[in-house]
Each structure stands twice: as structure tokens, then as C-alpha cells.
Amino acid sequence: MPEFEFLNYLKTLGLKITNQRKIIIEVLLKNHGRHLSLEQILSEAKKNNPKISLATVFRNINFLEKENLLTKMKLDDNKSYYELCLDFKGSKHTSTHHDHLICESCGIIIEFYNDEIEKLQKKIALDFNFKISRHKMELYGICGNCIKNGELK
Amino acid sequence: MPEFEFLNYLKTLGLKITNQRKIIIEVLLKNHGRHLSLEQILSEAKKNNPKISLATVFRNINFLEKENLLTKMKLDDNKSYYELCLDFKGSKHTSTHHDHLICESCGIIIEFYNDEIEKLQKKIALDFNFKISRHKMELYGICGNCIKNGELK
DNA sequence: TTTCTAATTGAAAATGATTTTCATTTGCAA
DNA sequence: TTGCAAATGAAAATCATTTTCAATTAGAAA
């Protein structure tokens, strides 16, 4: 969770701690819980260092994803969104799966996990003699806030 | 279901029945139940008319989708797949929602519908005060056939 | 501290799946 | 037949990545 711990962890993976890398990690930690696109991460990062390029953000995000420190989700808007999936316990981290509610008005992405649904998925897989490796469930609609504010588009 | 009925229906929508259009419809009907990408539809169509262009396939598919005669699904491979969703009853058609099992070995897309899951989704939406307009559920893994054939990659 | 070198970066080009443009062709109503 | 809006093919444009390549830099070694 704290930045130095995160950076230390990256060091153990053989990475150099560059200014750009630090800024990107900062952005991710500051927005923990939110789902950001590459462009959003870039524009946040640019507030600290206007020279950071999209390619650098891409490469860093990509690396974190490979290390399972980030999850990527592709939404129907054709973009990918990234979310830190860390619970640092010493130098360990765990990632947890969740599904998503996606507001088509304000764009907020709400996570949830429902054990009954997971069980039903397993049952369905069994029925079809199918071995599931991962799944995706996205509920698109309008969030409570937008309903309240009359954003019914 | 029969092609002339389909084409007639398109006529009532103000479309001209071109050779290309006929071929594309043929391909879709012949592959009813399967999910095809634009490229797949194009390559099938080219067997009848090698001059058909991707743009034409795109525009026709796009139109059918707008008319709710086709459903489009974007998979994690970054491509869109299209499926006829018709049950012609006279000049009417109905579309039905389903979720998908996607084999990461052979690419087959198996449809299913589970009422319990749909109910749970509604319950979750309620919990979050969220108004769902549509949803997507995709279970990725290996299908029974590929397991049998040892495609465990 | 300075040197050295592999890792990292920025800019720009490449990719890949669509999507649009535009000049030409064609279905079909009159 | 003719006329013309609809449809088409080829090529260019988009858009979100992803890669290339030459220049820069972190940080280990001297």
C-alpha cells in the first residue's frame, strides 16, 4: 500500500526506479479503487511531469499487469481500464476477482462479488462439460447517483 | 428463416436487394447459431462473389444490427462477433438474450441462459440502486471437445 | 565519484479492427 | 428506358494500443 513498499517490491523484480515509474505508481495508488484508462493515467501523471509519454505509461502498466499487480478490463467502449489489485502483506500480494456494474451515464465502475453467481457459473460449466479459466460479468446501466440527478439520458 | 422472407423483410425497411446483400444474408442464414467475425463473413461471402469488400460486409452487418436482426458481441480477442437473432413470425422477429461460454482453444462460442443468474443480477442491481439496461457474461475456458482431444494448452 | 551498460524513455511509426470518404455502379420505381 | 437514390469498392481515416529506434538514465562496479 505505501508507495515505498510498492517501489521496493518493483526493485526486487529487477526494475529501476525512474521518475516516470514513481509518478505512475503514485497516480495508481492515489486512485486506488477507481478504474483508469491509459489516457486517464497519462493525464494524471502529466500533472507531475508533463513530459511523460503514453508509451511509457503503457509499458509500465503492461508490466504491472504481467506481475498481477493490476487487472485490466476491456469495456464495450473499446478501451481498457486498469485497477490496482493489491493487498500488500509483507512482500506478498493477493488479487481478488470481482464483477462490475458500469454506469453508462457517468462512467463509474462499481465492483461486486456474488458467491451464488460464481456457484451457478460452475454448475453451468459442469453442465456443458466446460473448464472455466476466467469469466467476465458486466452489468451496464445507470447508477443510483445518476438516477437521483436525473441523468436518465 | 427462409431467405426470401428475410429479404422481403429488408425490402419493407426500404433496402434494395443487391447481389452482395443476398450473399451476406445467405452466409448468415447458413451459419445460423454460429458467431462470425466480419472477416469470417467476408471470406464466406467471397466464395460466391470474390469482389465483395469488407466495407460492404461491415455496412450490411451494421444495418442488421441497428434493426436488431443481429447481435454483436465484443470478445477479449478484440474482435466483434455477430449472430443472427431472429425467430421470424410473419414479419416480426424477436431477439433473445443469452450469455456465453467461450473456448479459448477452438474458439467455439456456446450460448446459455440461466434464469437464476438473471434473477441474482436483478437483486444485485437493486442492492446498488442501479438500473440495468443490459449485461454481458462470458465464461472463458476450454470446451468439452477440446478437453477430450487433449487441447489443454 | 566517475564510468559503464543494460534498462528505460519519448517520438514517431506500425498495427489491427473497424469506420468513413468519395467516385462509380446498380436496383428499381416511374 | 431512364433517372436517381441507394449501394458498393478501394482507399484513406480513426482510434486504441503496441512496437521501433535512437537517445537518456539509473544504479552497479570500479
Tab-separated table of C-alpha atoms (C1' of nucleotides) in Angstrom:
chain	number	residue	atom	x	y	z
A	1	MET	CA	0.000	0.000	0.000
A	2	PRO	CA	2.535	2.675	0.892
A	3	GLU	CA	4.465	3.835	-2.112
A	4	PHE	CA	7.935	2.943	-0.875
A	5	GLU	CA	6.799	-0.599	-0.263
A	6	PHE	CA	5.404	-0.806	-3.733
A	7	LEU	CA	8.573	0.612	-5.270
A	8	ASN	CA	10.714	-1.714	-3.174
A	9	TYR	CA	8.730	-4.611	-4.476
A	10	LEU	CA	9.338	-3.478	-8.035
A	11	LYS	CA	13.034	-3.247	-7.233
A	12	THR	CA	13.079	-6.874	-6.180
A	13	LEU	CA	11.661	-7.631	-9.610
A	14	GLY	CA	14.720	-6.024	-11.149
A	15	LEU	CA	13.193	-2.720	-12.174
A	16	LYS	CA	14.891	0.630	-11.989
A	17	ILE	CA	13.030	3.284	-10.103
A	18	THR	CA	12.633	6.062	-12.605
A	19	ASN	CA	10.886	9.336	-12.087
A	20	GLN	CA	8.180	8.310	-14.544
A	21	ARG	CA	7.668	4.989	-12.803
A	22	LYS	CA	7.325	6.700	-9.441
A	23	ILE	CA	4.745	9.114	-10.776
A	24	ILE	CA	2.713	6.371	-12.413
A	25	ILE	CA	2.681	4.362	-9.187
A	26	GLU	CA	1.626	7.484	-7.311
A	27	VAL	CA	-1.274	8.001	-9.670
A	28	LEU	CA	-2.359	4.392	-9.292
A	29	LEU	CA	-2.139	4.454	-5.515
A	30	LYS	CA	-3.895	7.783	-5.257
A	31	ASN	CA	-6.732	6.402	-7.369
A	32	HIS	CA	-6.860	3.049	-5.701
A	33	GLY	CA	-10.321	1.594	-6.102
A	34	ARG	CA	-11.012	3.517	-9.273
A	35	HIS	CA	-10.610	2.116	-12.772
A	36	LEU	CA	-8.497	4.270	-15.038
A	37	SER	CA	-7.786	4.163	-18.736
A	38	LEU	CA	-4.292	4.677	-20.104
A	39	GLU	CA	-5.226	8.189	-21.141
A	40	GLN	CA	-6.552	8.982	-17.698
A	41	ILE	CA	-3.398	7.681	-16.079
A	42	LEU	CA	-1.321	9.677	-18.528
A	43	SER	CA	-3.163	12.905	-17.919
A	44	GLU	CA	-2.865	12.482	-14.148
A	45	ALA	CA	0.813	11.677	-14.465
A	46	LYS	CA	1.415	14.715	-16.645
A	47	LYS	CA	0.423	16.958	-13.753
A	48	ASN	CA	3.682	15.915	-12.127
A	49	ASN	CA	5.788	15.527	-15.224
A	50	PRO	CA	4.365	16.938	-18.445
A	51	LYS	CA	6.903	15.042	-20.497
A	52	ILE	CA	5.685	11.539	-19.663
A	53	SER	CA	4.604	9.746	-22.788
A	54	LEU	CA	1.735	7.391	-23.406
A	55	ALA	CA	4.220	4.701	-24.425
A	56	THR	CA	5.845	4.845	-21.009
A	57	VAL	CA	2.522	4.640	-19.237
A	58	PHE	CA	1.600	1.742	-21.465
A	59	ARG	CA	4.817	-0.140	-20.813
A	60	ASN	CA	4.660	0.327	-17.074
A	61	ILE	CA	1.012	-0.598	-16.833
A	62	ASN	CA	1.707	-3.583	-19.012
A	63	PHE	CA	4.466	-4.747	-16.752
A	64	LEU	CA	2.330	-4.368	-13.644
A	65	GLU	CA	-0.387	-6.361	-15.310
A	66	LYS	CA	2.029	-9.171	-16.129
A	67	GLU	CA	3.079	-9.215	-12.488
A	68	ASN	CA	-0.566	-9.419	-11.451
A	69	LEU	CA	-0.368	-6.145	-9.616
A	70	LEU	CA	-3.028	-4.666	-11.855
A	71	THR	CA	-6.129	-6.039	-13.524
A	72	LYS	CA	-7.154	-4.931	-16.945
A	73	MET	CA	-10.714	-4.874	-18.134
A	74	LYS	CA	-11.903	-4.134	-21.636
A	75	LEU	CA	-15.244	-2.431	-21.698
A	76	ASP	CA	-17.690	-2.030	-24.535
A	77	ASP	CA	-16.364	1.476	-25.139
A	78	ASN	CA	-13.393	-0.249	-26.664
A	79	LYS	CA	-10.961	0.943	-24.046
A	80	SER	CA	-9.109	-0.872	-21.317
A	81	TYR	CA	-9.359	0.135	-17.699
A	82	TYR	CA	-6.840	-0.697	-15.039
A	83	GLU	CA	-7.196	-1.188	-11.363
A	84	LEU	CA	-4.593	-1.970	-8.714
A	85	CYS	CA	-5.355	-5.323	-7.221
A	86	LEU	CA	-3.055	-5.365	-4.236
A	87	ASP	CA	-3.342	-6.212	-0.652
A	88	PHE	CA	0.222	-5.951	0.412
A	89	LYS	CA	1.064	-8.422	3.137
A	90	GLY	CA	4.786	-8.064	3.573
A	91	SER	CA	6.041	-8.518	0.064
A	92	LYS	CA	3.086	-10.626	-0.951
A	93	HIS	CA	0.033	-9.545	-2.753
A	94	THR	CA	-3.276	-11.145	-3.455
A	95	SER	CA	-5.683	-10.355	-6.206
A	96	THR	CA	-9.382	-10.849	-5.899
A	97	HIS	CA	-11.879	-11.360	-8.623
A	98	HIS	CA	-14.936	-9.245	-8.976
A	99	ASP	CA	-17.661	-8.416	-11.430
A	100	HIS	CA	-18.750	-4.955	-12.398
A	101	LEU	CA	-21.653	-2.579	-12.601
A	102	ILE	CA	-20.885	0.074	-15.202
A	103	CYS	CA	-22.789	3.335	-15.334
A	104	GLU	CA	-23.349	4.390	-18.914
A	105	SER	CA	-24.044	7.921	-17.811
A	106	CYS	CA	-21.155	8.893	-15.543
A	107	GLY	CA	-18.815	6.020	-16.304
A	108	ILE	CA	-18.332	4.898	-12.733
A	109	ILE	CA	-17.390	1.255	-12.347
A	110	ILE	CA	-18.687	-0.440	-9.214
A	111	GLU	CA	-17.278	-3.780	-8.169
A	112	PHE	CA	-19.158	-6.592	-6.605
A	113	TYR	CA	-18.729	-10.212	-5.857
A	114	ASN	CA	-21.554	-12.671	-5.526
A	115	ASP	CA	-20.859	-16.153	-4.394
A	116	GLU	CA	-24.166	-17.565	-5.576
A	117	ILE	CA	-23.461	-16.388	-9.095
A	118	GLU	CA	-19.985	-17.904	-9.004
A	119	LYS	CA	-21.514	-21.183	-7.926
A	120	LEU	CA	-24.087	-21.081	-10.682
A	121	GLN	CA	-21.326	-20.429	-13.186
A	122	LYS	CA	-19.514	-23.516	-12.011
A	123	LYS	CA	-22.700	-25.508	-12.298
A	124	ILE	CA	-23.292	-24.265	-15.848
A	125	ALA	CA	-19.726	-25.105	-16.811
A	126	LEU	CA	-20.239	-28.579	-15.451
A	127	ASP	CA	-23.455	-28.975	-17.453
A	128	PHE	CA	-21.581	-28.068	-20.618
A	129	ASN	CA	-18.541	-30.114	-19.703
A	130	PHE	CA	-16.570	-26.890	-19.872
A	131	LYS	CA	-13.465	-25.980	-17.882
A	132	ILE	CA	-13.645	-22.303	-16.944
A	133	SER	CA	-10.414	-20.376	-16.572
A	134	ARG	CA	-11.858	-16.927	-16.018
A	135	HIS	CA	-15.016	-15.027	-16.559
A	136	LYS	CA	-16.389	-11.625	-17.150
A	137	MET	CA	-19.672	-10.252	-15.978
A	138	GLU	CA	-20.612	-6.672	-16.629
A	139	LEU	CA	-23.938	-5.101	-15.843
A	140	TYR	CA	-24.431	-1.917	-17.846
A	141	GLY	CA	-26.963	0.666	-16.836
A	142	ILE	CA	-27.455	3.819	-14.788
A	143	CYS	CA	-26.087	4.154	-11.283
A	144	GLY	CA	-28.080	5.338	-8.298
A	145	ASN	CA	-26.391	8.700	-8.294
A	146	CYS	CA	-27.210	9.436	-11.895
A	147	ILE	CA	-30.791	8.304	-11.396
A	148	LYS	CA	-31.051	10.706	-8.474
A	149	ASN	CA	-29.610	13.505	-10.582
A	150	GLY	CA	-31.989	12.796	-13.402
A	151	GLU	CA	-29.323	11.627	-15.843
A	152	LEU	CA	-31.686	9.218	-17.460
A	153	LYS	CA	-30.427	10.114	-20.918
B	1	MET	CA	-35.869	-18.074	-41.514
B	2	PRO	CA	-36.104	-18.765	-45.235
B	3	GLU	CA	-34.036	-16.366	-47.243
B	4	PHE	CA	-36.831	-14.846	-49.308
B	5	GLU	CA	-38.688	-13.975	-46.153
B	6	PHE	CA	-35.627	-12.319	-44.763
B	7	LEU	CA	-35.003	-10.379	-47.949
B	8	ASN	CA	-38.651	-9.379	-48.133
B	9	TYR	CA	-38.409	-8.040	-44.653
B	10	LEU	CA	-35.387	-5.979	-45.631
B	11	LYS	CA	-37.343	-4.644	-48.590
B	12	THR	CA	-40.054	-3.388	-46.274
B	13	LEU	CA	-37.302	-1.490	-44.492
B	14	GLY	CA	-36.521	0.292	-47.716
B	15	LEU	CA	-33.431	-1.623	-48.727
B	16	LYS	CA	-32.501	-2.649	-52.220
B	17	ILE	CA	-31.765	-6.288	-52.745
B	18	THR	CA	-28.282	-6.322	-54.146
B	19	ASN	CA	-26.224	-9.332	-55.031
B	20	GLN	CA	-23.857	-8.619	-52.180
B	21	ARG	CA	-26.682	-8.264	-49.714
B	22	LYS	CA	-28.167	-11.559	-50.798
B	23	ILE	CA	-24.864	-13.349	-50.390
B	24	ILE	CA	-24.260	-11.880	-46.952
B	25	ILE	CA	-27.732	-12.937	-45.812
B	26	GLU	CA	-27.090	-16.406	-47.212
B	27	VAL	CA	-23.882	-16.675	-45.230
B	28	LEU	CA	-25.622	-15.564	-42.067
B	29	LEU	CA	-28.513	-17.970	-42.511
B	30	LYS	CA	-26.267	-20.861	-43.417
B	31	ASN	CA	-24.261	-20.224	-40.253
B	32	HIS	CA	-27.237	-19.582	-38.051
B	33	GLY	CA	-26.293	-20.402	-34.500
B	34	ARG	CA	-22.640	-19.710	-35.045
B	35	HIS	CA	-20.903	-16.459	-34.182
B	36	LEU	CA	-18.915	-14.984	-37.032
B	37	SER	CA	-16.467	-12.124	-37.255
B	38	LEU	CA	-16.563	-9.638	-40.118
B	39	GLU	CA	-13.569	-11.349	-41.688
B	40	GLN	CA	-15.218	-14.733	-41.431
B	41	ILE	CA	-18.382	-13.432	-43.034
B	42	LEU	CA	-16.314	-11.778	-45.741
B	43	SER	CA	-14.349	-14.891	-46.559
B	44	GLU	CA	-17.511	-16.974	-46.737
B	45	ALA	CA	-19.179	-14.385	-48.928
B	46	LYS	CA	-16.193	-14.251	-51.249
B	47	LYS	CA	-16.791	-17.859	-52.169
B	48	ASN	CA	-19.868	-16.640	-54.028
B	49	ASN	CA	-18.575	-13.302	-55.143
B	50	PRO	CA	-14.852	-12.681	-54.803
B	51	LYS	CA	-15.312	-8.960	-55.285
B	52	ILE	CA	-17.305	-8.292	-52.132
B	53	SER	CA	-15.472	-5.847	-49.930
B	54	LEU	CA	-15.082	-5.718	-46.194
B	55	ALA	CA	-16.732	-2.295	-46.209
B	56	THR	CA	-19.871	-3.755	-47.725
B	57	VAL	CA	-19.971	-6.567	-45.212
B	58	PHE	CA	-19.447	-4.040	-42.474
B	59	ARG	CA	-22.219	-1.753	-43.671
B	60	ASN	CA	-24.710	-4.552	-44.087
B	61	ILE	CA	-23.917	-6.148	-40.773
B	62	ASN	CA	-24.115	-2.759	-39.167
B	63	PHE	CA	-27.539	-2.153	-40.599
B	64	LEU	CA	-28.822	-5.527	-39.456
B	65	GLU	CA	-27.538	-4.813	-36.013
B	66	LYS	CA	-29.350	-1.482	-35.881
B	67	GLU	CA	-32.522	-3.287	-36.881
B	68	ASN	CA	-31.946	-5.809	-34.097
B	69	LEU	CA	-31.699	-8.676	-36.544
B	70	LEU	CA	-28.169	-9.387	-35.366
B	71	THR	CA	-26.407	-9.183	-32.051
B	72	LYS	CA	-22.842	-8.087	-31.808
B	73	MET	CA	-20.518	-9.239	-29.095
B	74	LYS	CA	-17.038	-7.965	-28.490
B	75	LEU	CA	-14.746	-10.605	-27.100
B	76	ASP	CA	-11.422	-10.254	-25.377
B	77	ASP	CA	-9.658	-11.042	-28.638
B	78	ASN	CA	-10.592	-7.538	-29.657
B	79	LYS	CA	-12.910	-8.595	-32.419
B	80	SER	CA	-16.651	-8.446	-32.755
B	81	TYR	CA	-18.749	-11.486	-33.480
B	82	TYR	CA	-22.184	-11.436	-34.975
B	83	GLU	CA	-25.068	-13.785	-34.631
B	84	LEU	CA	-28.496	-13.721	-36.222
B	85	CYS	CA	-31.085	-13.322	-33.532
B	86	LEU	CA	-34.249	-13.986	-35.392
B	87	ASP	CA	-37.308	-16.035	-34.918
B	88	PHE	CA	-39.401	-14.939	-37.798
B	89	LYS	CA	-43.063	-14.942	-37.019
B	90	GLY	CA	-44.658	-13.438	-40.080
B	91	SER	CA	-42.776	-10.214	-40.486
B	92	LYS	CA	-41.971	-9.992	-36.813
B	93	HIS	CA	-38.840	-11.052	-35.123
B	94	THR	CA	-37.835	-11.491	-31.541
B	95	SER	CA	-34.419	-11.410	-30.068
B	96	THR	CA	-33.415	-13.363	-27.039
B	97	HIS	CA	-30.640	-12.642	-24.654
B	98	HIS	CA	-28.032	-15.179	-23.732
B	99	ASP	CA	-24.700	-15.449	-22.064
B	100	HIS	CA	-21.686	-17.229	-23.469
B	101	LEU	CA	-19.131	-19.906	-22.842
B	102	ILE	CA	-16.074	-19.194	-24.981
B	103	CYS	CA	-13.494	-21.849	-25.690
B	104	GLU	CA	-10.026	-20.365	-25.731
B	105	SER	CA	-8.704	-23.351	-27.607
B	106	CYS	CA	-11.042	-23.823	-30.576
B	107	GLY	CA	-12.925	-20.536	-30.390
B	108	ILE	CA	-16.384	-22.039	-30.235
B	109	ILE	CA	-18.976	-19.860	-28.580
B	110	ILE	CA	-21.699	-21.699	-26.702
B	111	GLU	CA	-24.802	-19.867	-25.632
B	112	PHE	CA	-26.728	-20.396	-22.484
B	113	TYR	CA	-29.385	-18.727	-20.458
B	114	ASN	CA	-29.813	-19.134	-16.758
B	115	ASP	CA	-32.791	-17.647	-15.072
B	116	GLU	CA	-31.351	-17.886	-11.583
B	117	ILE	CA	-28.366	-15.802	-12.633
B	118	GLU	CA	-30.619	-13.238	-14.249
B	119	LYS	CA	-32.569	-13.002	-11.020
B	120	LEU	CA	-29.410	-12.597	-8.972
B	121	GLN	CA	-28.286	-9.831	-11.279
B	122	LYS	CA	-31.535	-8.000	-10.682
B	123	LYS	CA	-31.094	-8.439	-6.973
B	124	ILE	CA	-27.560	-7.082	-7.099
B	125	ALA	CA	-28.681	-4.108	-9.154
B	126	LEU	CA	-31.342	-3.426	-6.574
B	127	ASP	CA	-28.789	-3.604	-3.776
B	128	PHE	CA	-26.662	-0.995	-5.527
B	129	ASN	CA	-29.634	1.106	-6.528
B	130	PHE	CA	-28.597	0.548	-10.114
B	131	LYS	CA	-30.840	0.391	-13.187
B	132	ILE	CA	-29.525	-2.279	-15.543
B	133	SER	CA	-30.067	-1.837	-19.248
B	134	ARG	CA	-28.073	-4.808	-20.463
B	135	HIS	CA	-25.394	-7.144	-19.334
B	136	LYS	CA	-22.610	-9.323	-20.519
B	137	MET	CA	-21.457	-12.553	-19.043
B	138	GLU	CA	-18.693	-14.522	-20.653
B	139	LEU	CA	-17.118	-17.645	-19.248
B	140	TYR	CA	-13.748	-18.270	-20.844
B	141	GLY	CA	-12.090	-21.658	-20.703
B	142	ILE	CA	-11.792	-24.938	-22.560
B	143	CYS	CA	-14.783	-26.717	-24.056
B	144	GLY	CA	-15.574	-30.379	-23.533
B	145	ASN	CA	-14.489	-31.279	-27.022
B	146	CYS	CA	-11.067	-29.725	-26.658
B	147	ILE	CA	-10.611	-31.337	-23.246
B	148	LYS	CA	-11.404	-34.691	-24.850
B	149	ASN	CA	-8.934	-34.017	-27.626
B	150	GLY	CA	-6.249	-33.026	-25.173
B	151	GLU	CA	-6.132	-29.370	-26.199
B	152	LEU	CA	-5.282	-28.293	-22.713
B	153	LYS	CA	-2.695	-25.806	-23.945
C	1	DT	C1'	32.764	9.959	-7.760
C	2	DT	C1'	33.134	8.678	-12.339
C	3	DT	C1'	32.333	5.108	-15.590
C	4	DC	C1'	29.773	1.812	-17.862
C	5	DT	C1'	25.929	-0.590	-19.577
C	6	DA	C1'	21.515	-2.535	-19.611
C	7	DA	C1'	17.098	-0.686	-18.616
C	8	DT	C1'	14.060	2.986	-19.760
C	9	DT	C1'	12.175	6.622	-22.223
C	10	DG	C1'	9.922	9.838	-25.962
C	11	DA	C1'	8.637	10.425	-30.501
C	12	DA	C1'	7.071	8.541	-34.198
C	13	DA	C1'	5.763	4.794	-36.927
C	14	DA	C1'	3.203	0.325	-37.098
C	15	DT	C1'	-0.786	-2.498	-36.052
C	16	DG	C1'	-5.326	-4.206	-36.395
C	17	DA	C1'	-10.054	-3.821	-36.241
C	18	DT	C1'	-13.191	-1.118	-37.610
C	19	DT	C1'	-15.407	3.125	-39.889
C	20	DT	C1'	-15.716	6.782	-43.312
C	21	DT	C1'	-14.978	9.075	-47.754
C	22	DC	C1'	-15.714	9.529	-52.414
C	23	DA	C1'	-16.197	8.466	-57.028
C	24	DT	C1'	-18.582	4.885	-59.538
C	25	DT	C1'	-22.106	1.436	-60.158
C	26	DT	C1'	-26.672	-0.506	-59.684
C	27	DG	C1'	-31.510	-1.705	-58.227
C	28	DC	C1'	-35.792	-0.497	-59.232
C	29	DA	C1'	-39.757	2.896	-59.412
C	30	DA	C1'	-41.825	5.704	-62.779
D	1	DT	C1'	-35.617	3.000	-70.912
D	2	DT	C1'	-34.498	6.412	-67.831
D	3	DG	C1'	-33.353	8.759	-63.573
D	4	DC	C1'	-31.565	8.839	-59.273
D	5	DA	C1'	-31.148	7.492	-54.539
D	6	DA	C1'	-29.060	3.618	-52.553
D	7	DA	C1'	-25.189	0.672	-52.507
D	8	DT	C1'	-20.554	-0.583	-53.485
D	9	DG	C1'	-15.170	-0.971	-53.773
D	10	DA	C1'	-10.919	0.951	-52.905
D	11	DA	C1'	-8.515	3.592	-50.261
D	12	DA	C1'	-7.923	6.688	-46.596
D	13	DA	C1'	-9.115	7.869	-41.770
D	14	DT	C1'	-9.858	6.544	-36.867
D	15	DC	C1'	-8.695	5.077	-32.514
D	16	DA	C1'	-6.698	2.467	-29.056
D	17	DT	C1'	-2.990	0.290	-28.469
D	18	DT	C1'	1.822	-1.666	-29.411
D	19	DT	C1'	6.444	-1.552	-31.340
D	20	DT	C1'	10.689	0.535	-33.119
D	21	DC	C1'	14.716	3.010	-32.540
D	22	DA	C1'	17.835	6.328	-31.195
D	23	DA	C1'	18.831	8.955	-27.066
D	24	DT	C1'	18.754	9.166	-21.986
D	25	DT	C1'	19.352	7.474	-17.337
D	26	DA	C1'	19.528	4.524	-13.015
D	27	DG	C1'	22.449	2.451	-10.346
D	28	DA	C1'	26.136	-1.330	-10.009
D	29	DA	C1'	31.025	-1.610	-10.404
D	30	DA	C1'	35.485	0.388	-10.388
